Coordinates of C-alpha atoms in Angstrom, one line a residue:
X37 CA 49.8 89.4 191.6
X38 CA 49.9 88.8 195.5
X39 CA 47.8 86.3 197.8
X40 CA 49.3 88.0 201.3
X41 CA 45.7 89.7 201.3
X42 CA 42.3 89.8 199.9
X43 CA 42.1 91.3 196.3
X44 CA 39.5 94.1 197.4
X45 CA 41.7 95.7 199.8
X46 CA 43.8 96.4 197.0
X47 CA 41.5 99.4 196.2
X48 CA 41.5 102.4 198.2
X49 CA 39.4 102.9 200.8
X50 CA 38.1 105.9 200.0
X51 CA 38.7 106.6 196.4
X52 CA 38.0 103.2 195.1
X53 CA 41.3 103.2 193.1
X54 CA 42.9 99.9 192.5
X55 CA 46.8 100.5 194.2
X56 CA 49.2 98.3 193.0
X57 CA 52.0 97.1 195.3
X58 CA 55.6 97.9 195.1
X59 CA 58.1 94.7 194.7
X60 CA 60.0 93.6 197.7
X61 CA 62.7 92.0 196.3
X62 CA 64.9 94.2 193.9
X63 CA 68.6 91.8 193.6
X64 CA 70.1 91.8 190.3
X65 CA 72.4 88.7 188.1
X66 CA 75.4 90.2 187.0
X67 CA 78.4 89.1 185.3
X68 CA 80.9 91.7 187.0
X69 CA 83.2 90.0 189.0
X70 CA 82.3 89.3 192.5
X71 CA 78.7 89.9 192.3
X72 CA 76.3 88.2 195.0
X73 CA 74.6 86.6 192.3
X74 CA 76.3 85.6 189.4
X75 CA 75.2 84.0 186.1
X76 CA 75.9 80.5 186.5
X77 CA 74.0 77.2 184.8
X78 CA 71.0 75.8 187.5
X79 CA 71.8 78.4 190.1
X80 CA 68.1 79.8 189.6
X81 CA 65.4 78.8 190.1
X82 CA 61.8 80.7 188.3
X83 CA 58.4 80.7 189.6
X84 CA 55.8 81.7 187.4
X85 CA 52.5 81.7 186.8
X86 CA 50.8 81.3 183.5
X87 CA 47.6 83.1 184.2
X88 CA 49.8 86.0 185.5
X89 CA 51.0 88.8 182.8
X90 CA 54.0 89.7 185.0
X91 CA 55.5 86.1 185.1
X92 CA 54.4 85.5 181.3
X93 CA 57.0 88.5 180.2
X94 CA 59.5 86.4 182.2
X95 CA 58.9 83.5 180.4
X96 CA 58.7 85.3 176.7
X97 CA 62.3 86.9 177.4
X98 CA 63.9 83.5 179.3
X99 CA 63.0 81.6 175.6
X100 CA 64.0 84.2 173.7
X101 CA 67.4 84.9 174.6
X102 CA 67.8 80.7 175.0
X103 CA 67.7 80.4 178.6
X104 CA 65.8 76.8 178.7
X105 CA 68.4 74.7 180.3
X106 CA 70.5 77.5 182.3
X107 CA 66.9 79.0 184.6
X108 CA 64.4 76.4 185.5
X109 CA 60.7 77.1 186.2
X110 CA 57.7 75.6 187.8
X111 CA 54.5 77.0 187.0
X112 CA 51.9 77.4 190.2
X113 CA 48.4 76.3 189.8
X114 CA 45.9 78.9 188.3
X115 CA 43.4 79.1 191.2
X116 CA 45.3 81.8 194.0
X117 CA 43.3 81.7 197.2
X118 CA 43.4 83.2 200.3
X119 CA 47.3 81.8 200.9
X120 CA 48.6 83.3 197.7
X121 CA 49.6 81.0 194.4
X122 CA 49.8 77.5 195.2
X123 CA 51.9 74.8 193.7
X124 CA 49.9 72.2 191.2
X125 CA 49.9 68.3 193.4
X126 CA 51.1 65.1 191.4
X127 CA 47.5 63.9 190.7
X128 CA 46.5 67.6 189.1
X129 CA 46.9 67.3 185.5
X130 CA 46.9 71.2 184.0
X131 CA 47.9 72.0 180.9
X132 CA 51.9 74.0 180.1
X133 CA 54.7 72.1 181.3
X134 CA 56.5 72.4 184.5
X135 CA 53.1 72.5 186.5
X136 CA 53.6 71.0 189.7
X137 CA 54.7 70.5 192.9
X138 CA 58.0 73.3 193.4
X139 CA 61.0 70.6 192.8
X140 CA 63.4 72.3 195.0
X141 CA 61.1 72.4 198.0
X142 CA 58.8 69.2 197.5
X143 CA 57.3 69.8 201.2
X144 CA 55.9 73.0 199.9
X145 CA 52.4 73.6 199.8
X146 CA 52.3 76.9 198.5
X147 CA 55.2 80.0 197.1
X148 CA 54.6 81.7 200.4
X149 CA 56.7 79.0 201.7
X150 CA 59.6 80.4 200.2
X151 CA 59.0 83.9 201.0
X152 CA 58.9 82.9 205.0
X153 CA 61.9 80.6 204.7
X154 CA 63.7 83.9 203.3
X155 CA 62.5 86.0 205.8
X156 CA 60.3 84.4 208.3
X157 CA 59.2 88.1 209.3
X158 CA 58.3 89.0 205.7
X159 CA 55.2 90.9 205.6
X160 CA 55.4 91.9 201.7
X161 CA 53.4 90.4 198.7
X162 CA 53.6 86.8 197.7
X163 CA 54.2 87.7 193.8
X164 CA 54.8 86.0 190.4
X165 CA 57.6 86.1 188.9
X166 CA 59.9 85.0 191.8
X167 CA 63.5 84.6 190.7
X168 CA 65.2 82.4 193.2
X169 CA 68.9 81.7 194.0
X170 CA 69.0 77.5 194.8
X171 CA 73.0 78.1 196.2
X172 CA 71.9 81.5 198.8
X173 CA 68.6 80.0 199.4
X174 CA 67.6 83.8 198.6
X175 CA 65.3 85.3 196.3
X176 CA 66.7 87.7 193.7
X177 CA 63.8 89.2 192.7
X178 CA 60.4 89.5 191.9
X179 CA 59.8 92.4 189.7
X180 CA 59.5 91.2 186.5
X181 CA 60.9 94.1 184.7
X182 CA 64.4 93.9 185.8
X183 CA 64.5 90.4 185.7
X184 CA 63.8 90.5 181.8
X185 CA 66.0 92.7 182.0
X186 CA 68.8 90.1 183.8
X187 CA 67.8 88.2 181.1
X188 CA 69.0 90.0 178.3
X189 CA 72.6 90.1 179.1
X190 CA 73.9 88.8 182.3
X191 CA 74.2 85.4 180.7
X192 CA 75.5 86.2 177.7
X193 CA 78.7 84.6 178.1
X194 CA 76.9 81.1 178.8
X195 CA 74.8 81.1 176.0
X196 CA 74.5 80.1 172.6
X197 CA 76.4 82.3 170.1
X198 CA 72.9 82.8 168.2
X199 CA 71.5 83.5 171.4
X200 CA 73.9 86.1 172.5
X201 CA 72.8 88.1 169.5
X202 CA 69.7 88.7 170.5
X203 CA 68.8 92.5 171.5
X204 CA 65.5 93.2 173.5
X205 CA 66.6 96.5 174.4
X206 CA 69.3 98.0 171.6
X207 CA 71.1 100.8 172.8
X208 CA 69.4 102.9 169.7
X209 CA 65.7 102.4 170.7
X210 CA 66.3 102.6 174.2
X211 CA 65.2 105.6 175.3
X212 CA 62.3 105.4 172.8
X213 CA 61.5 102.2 175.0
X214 CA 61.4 103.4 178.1
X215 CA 59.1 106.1 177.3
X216 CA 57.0 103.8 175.9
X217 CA 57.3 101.2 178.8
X218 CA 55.9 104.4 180.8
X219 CA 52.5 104.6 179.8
X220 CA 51.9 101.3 178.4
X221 CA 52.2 100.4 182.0
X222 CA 50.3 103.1 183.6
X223 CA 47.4 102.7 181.4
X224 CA 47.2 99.6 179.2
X225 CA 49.2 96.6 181.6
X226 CA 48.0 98.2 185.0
X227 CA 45.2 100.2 183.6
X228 CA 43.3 96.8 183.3
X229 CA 43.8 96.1 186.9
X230 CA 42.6 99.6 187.5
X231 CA 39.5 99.1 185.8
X232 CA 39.0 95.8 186.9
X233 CA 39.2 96.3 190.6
X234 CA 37.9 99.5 190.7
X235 CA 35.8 99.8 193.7
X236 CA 33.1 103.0 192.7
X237 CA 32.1 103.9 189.8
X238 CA 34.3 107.3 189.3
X239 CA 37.4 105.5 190.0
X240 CA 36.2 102.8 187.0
X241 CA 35.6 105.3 184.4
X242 CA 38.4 107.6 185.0
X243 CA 41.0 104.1 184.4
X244 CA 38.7 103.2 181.4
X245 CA 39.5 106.4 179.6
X246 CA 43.1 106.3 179.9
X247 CA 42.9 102.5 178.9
X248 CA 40.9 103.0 175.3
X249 CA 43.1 106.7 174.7
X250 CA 46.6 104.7 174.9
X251 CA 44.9 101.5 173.1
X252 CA 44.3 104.2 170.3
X253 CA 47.8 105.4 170.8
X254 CA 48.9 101.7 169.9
X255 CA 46.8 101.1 167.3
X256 CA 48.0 104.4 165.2
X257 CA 51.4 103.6 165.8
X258 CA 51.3 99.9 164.6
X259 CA 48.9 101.1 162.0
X260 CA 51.9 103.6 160.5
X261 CA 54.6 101.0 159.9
X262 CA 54.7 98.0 157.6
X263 CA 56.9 96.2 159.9
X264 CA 56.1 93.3 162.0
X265 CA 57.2 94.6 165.5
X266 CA 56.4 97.1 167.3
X267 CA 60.0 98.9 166.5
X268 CA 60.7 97.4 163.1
X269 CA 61.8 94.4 162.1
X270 CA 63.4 92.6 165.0
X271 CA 61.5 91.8 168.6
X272 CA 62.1 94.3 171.5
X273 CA 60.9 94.7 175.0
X274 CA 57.9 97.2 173.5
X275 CA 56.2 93.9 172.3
X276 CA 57.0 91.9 175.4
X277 CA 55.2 94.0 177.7
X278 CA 52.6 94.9 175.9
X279 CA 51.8 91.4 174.6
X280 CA 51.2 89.5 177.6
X281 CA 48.2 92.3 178.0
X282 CA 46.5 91.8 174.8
X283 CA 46.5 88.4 174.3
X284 CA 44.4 88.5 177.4
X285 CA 42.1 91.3 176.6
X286 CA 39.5 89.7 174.6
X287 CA 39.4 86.7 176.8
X288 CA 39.5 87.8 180.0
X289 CA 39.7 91.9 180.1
X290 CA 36.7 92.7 178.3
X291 CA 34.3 90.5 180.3
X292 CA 35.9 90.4 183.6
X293 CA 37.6 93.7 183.8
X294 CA 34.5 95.6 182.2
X295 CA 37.0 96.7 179.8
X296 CA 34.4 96.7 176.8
X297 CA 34.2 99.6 175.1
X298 CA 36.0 98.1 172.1
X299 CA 37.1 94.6 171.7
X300 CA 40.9 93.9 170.0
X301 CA 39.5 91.4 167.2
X302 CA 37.3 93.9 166.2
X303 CA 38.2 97.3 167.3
X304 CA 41.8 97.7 166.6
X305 CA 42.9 96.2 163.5
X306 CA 46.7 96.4 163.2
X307 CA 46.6 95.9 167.2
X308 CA 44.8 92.7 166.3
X309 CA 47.3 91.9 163.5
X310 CA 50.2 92.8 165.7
X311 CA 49.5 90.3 168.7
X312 CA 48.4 87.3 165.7
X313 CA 51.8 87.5 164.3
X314 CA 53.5 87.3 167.2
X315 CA 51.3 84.3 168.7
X316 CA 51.2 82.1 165.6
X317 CA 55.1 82.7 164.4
X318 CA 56.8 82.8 167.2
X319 CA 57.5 80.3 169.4
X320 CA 58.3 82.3 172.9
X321 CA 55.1 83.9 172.5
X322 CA 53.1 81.1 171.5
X323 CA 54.4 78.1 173.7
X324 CA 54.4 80.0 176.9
X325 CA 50.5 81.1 176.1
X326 CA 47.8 79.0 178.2
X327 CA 44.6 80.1 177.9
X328 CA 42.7 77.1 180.1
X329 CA 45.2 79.2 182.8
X330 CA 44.4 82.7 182.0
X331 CA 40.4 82.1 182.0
X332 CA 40.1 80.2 185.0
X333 CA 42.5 82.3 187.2
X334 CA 40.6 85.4 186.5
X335 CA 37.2 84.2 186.6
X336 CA 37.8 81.5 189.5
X337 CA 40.2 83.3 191.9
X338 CA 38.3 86.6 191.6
X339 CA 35.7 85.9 193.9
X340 CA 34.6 89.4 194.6
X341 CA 34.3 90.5 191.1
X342 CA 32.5 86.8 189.9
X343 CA 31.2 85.3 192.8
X344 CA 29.9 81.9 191.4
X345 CA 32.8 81.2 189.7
X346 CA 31.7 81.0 186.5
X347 CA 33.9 81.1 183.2
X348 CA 32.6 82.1 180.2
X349 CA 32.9 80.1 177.0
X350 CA 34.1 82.8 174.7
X351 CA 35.4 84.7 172.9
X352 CA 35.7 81.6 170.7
X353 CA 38.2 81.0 169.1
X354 CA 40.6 82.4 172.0
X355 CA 42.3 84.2 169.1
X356 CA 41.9 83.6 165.8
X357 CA 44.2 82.5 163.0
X358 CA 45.9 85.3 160.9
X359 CA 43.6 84.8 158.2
X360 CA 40.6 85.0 159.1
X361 CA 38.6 87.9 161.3
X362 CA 35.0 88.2 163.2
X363 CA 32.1 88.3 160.9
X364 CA 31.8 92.6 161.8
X365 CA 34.8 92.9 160.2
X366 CA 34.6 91.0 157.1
X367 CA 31.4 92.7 156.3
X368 CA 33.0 96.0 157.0
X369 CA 35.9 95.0 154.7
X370 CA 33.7 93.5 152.2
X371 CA 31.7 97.2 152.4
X372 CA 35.1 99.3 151.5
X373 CA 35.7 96.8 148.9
X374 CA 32.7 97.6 147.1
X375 CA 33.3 101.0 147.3
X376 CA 36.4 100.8 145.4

């Protein structure tokens, strides 16, 4: 997500359609010898944001593969204004841990700051995540799907044996991955944004469509398997990206991006299932969710979509426990019972 400009001018001018912006910075970690950045313990430094879906799949991937005390973060503050993502002050107490002022550049006011002390003729998008190199004073990236990716296996040799084992993208589902990477992100992670910021009513209902069509797509495939993850039994990158969507939807997407045809508690049962399981067993997913972040981000920093301001109390809870569902579909299951 950017600050350099107003949301609205995101859409096109004529068309309506939401544009998303291409990442400026595209530097990659790697463990060959005599690379400009290479995996070393508090070299770099990540900015995230925990409202922001992009930064949350940094997050997710940086616990998994055991990354805690080699990559740093600070988390910005929620509301993003007309300077971009600003950093949390000492008297600001917000829920997740690391929220605060950036503790590498304590006269910062704002991440901005460290996009014009790059490049002080940068003209690009203020983004989250921002990967930074400390020793350079550079930024390494901020496109959060290679820096998963960097993740994965550039600091393998630092790591924890038990960590090192961990695959988020095995060579045998790769391929099967990326294609499903493709239009997971063209119309379920971005299709949100499409809908959301749509700017006419044509360019709204021709990203809603896509949307609920690939929602359905997920649903059948998750509703085929008896396995816990999206690809079997073990956590890949396919439930990394397309988490940090979902566990927003019903909070934030179906009010706030009109994306309400169908909620996920009740219209997409092993969707639903899918995202609990994930949340409430395991602990990458469920320690680097805050909701108090993602609802007031959206609903406060939005301005031209909600212009008092106002965040809406539910859905309550902000996802339920795995055993229990909303009371549509325990009457519905309650109705197939008796029909057995």
């Amino acid at each position: 997500m950017s600050g350099s400009s107003r949301i609205t001018s995101w859409a096109d001018s004529k068309t309506g359609e939401f544009k998303r912006g291409q990442s400026a910075f595209r530097n990659f970690i790697s463990k060959k010898p005599g690379a400009e950045f290479p995996p070393e313990k508090g070299r770099y430094h990540l900015y995230v944001s925990y409202a922001c879906p992009w930064a949350h799949r940094a997050l997710i991937a940086r616990k998994l593969k055991g990354l805690e005390e080699i990559i740093p973060y600070t988390s910005v503050h929620w509301h993003m204004q007309e300077k971009g993502w600003r950093f949390a002050t000492t008297d600001e107490k917000l829920p997740g841990e690391h929220v605060g002022p950036d503790p590498i550049h304590p006269e910062y006011t704002h991440l901005r700051d460290i996009y014009f002390a790059v490049d002080p003729e940068y003209k690009g998008r203020f983004t989250v995540p921002t990967l930074y190199d400390i020793k350079q004073k550079k930024i390494v990236s901020n496109e959060s799907s290679e820096i998963i990716r960097m993740f994965y296996t550039e600091f393998d040799n630092i790591i924890p044996e038990e960590y090192k084992k961990v695959d988020l993208f095995p060579q045998h589902l790769q391929k099967e991955i990326d294609s499903t990477n493709d239009w997971t992100y063209n119309d379920i992670n971005n299709g949100v944004y499409k809908s959301g910021f749509a700017s006419t009513q044509e360019a709204y209902e021709s990203a809603i469509a896509p949307l609920f069509a690939s929602l359905a797509r997920v649903e059948s495939h998750l509703a085929s398997q008896s396995h816990p993850y999206y690809f079997g039994n073990t956590i890949t990158e396919a439930d990394i990206r397309l988490f940090t969507t979902i566990i927003r939807f019903d909070p934030v997407y179906v009010q706030h991006f009109k994306c309400n045809i169908r909620d996920i508690r009740s219209g997409f049962p092993a969707i639903h299932r899918w995202v609990r399981h994930l949340y409430w067993n395991v602990a990458a997913f469920h320690d680097t969710t805050q909701f108090e972040h993602i609802k007031r981000h959206y609903t406060r920093s939005h301005t031209q979509i909600n212009p008092p301001s106002i965040t809406p109390v539910g859905p309550l809870p902000d996802i339920l426990p795995e055993n229990e569902e909303v009371e549509a579909v325990k009457a519905a299951m309650a109705a197939m019972g008796g029909k057995k």
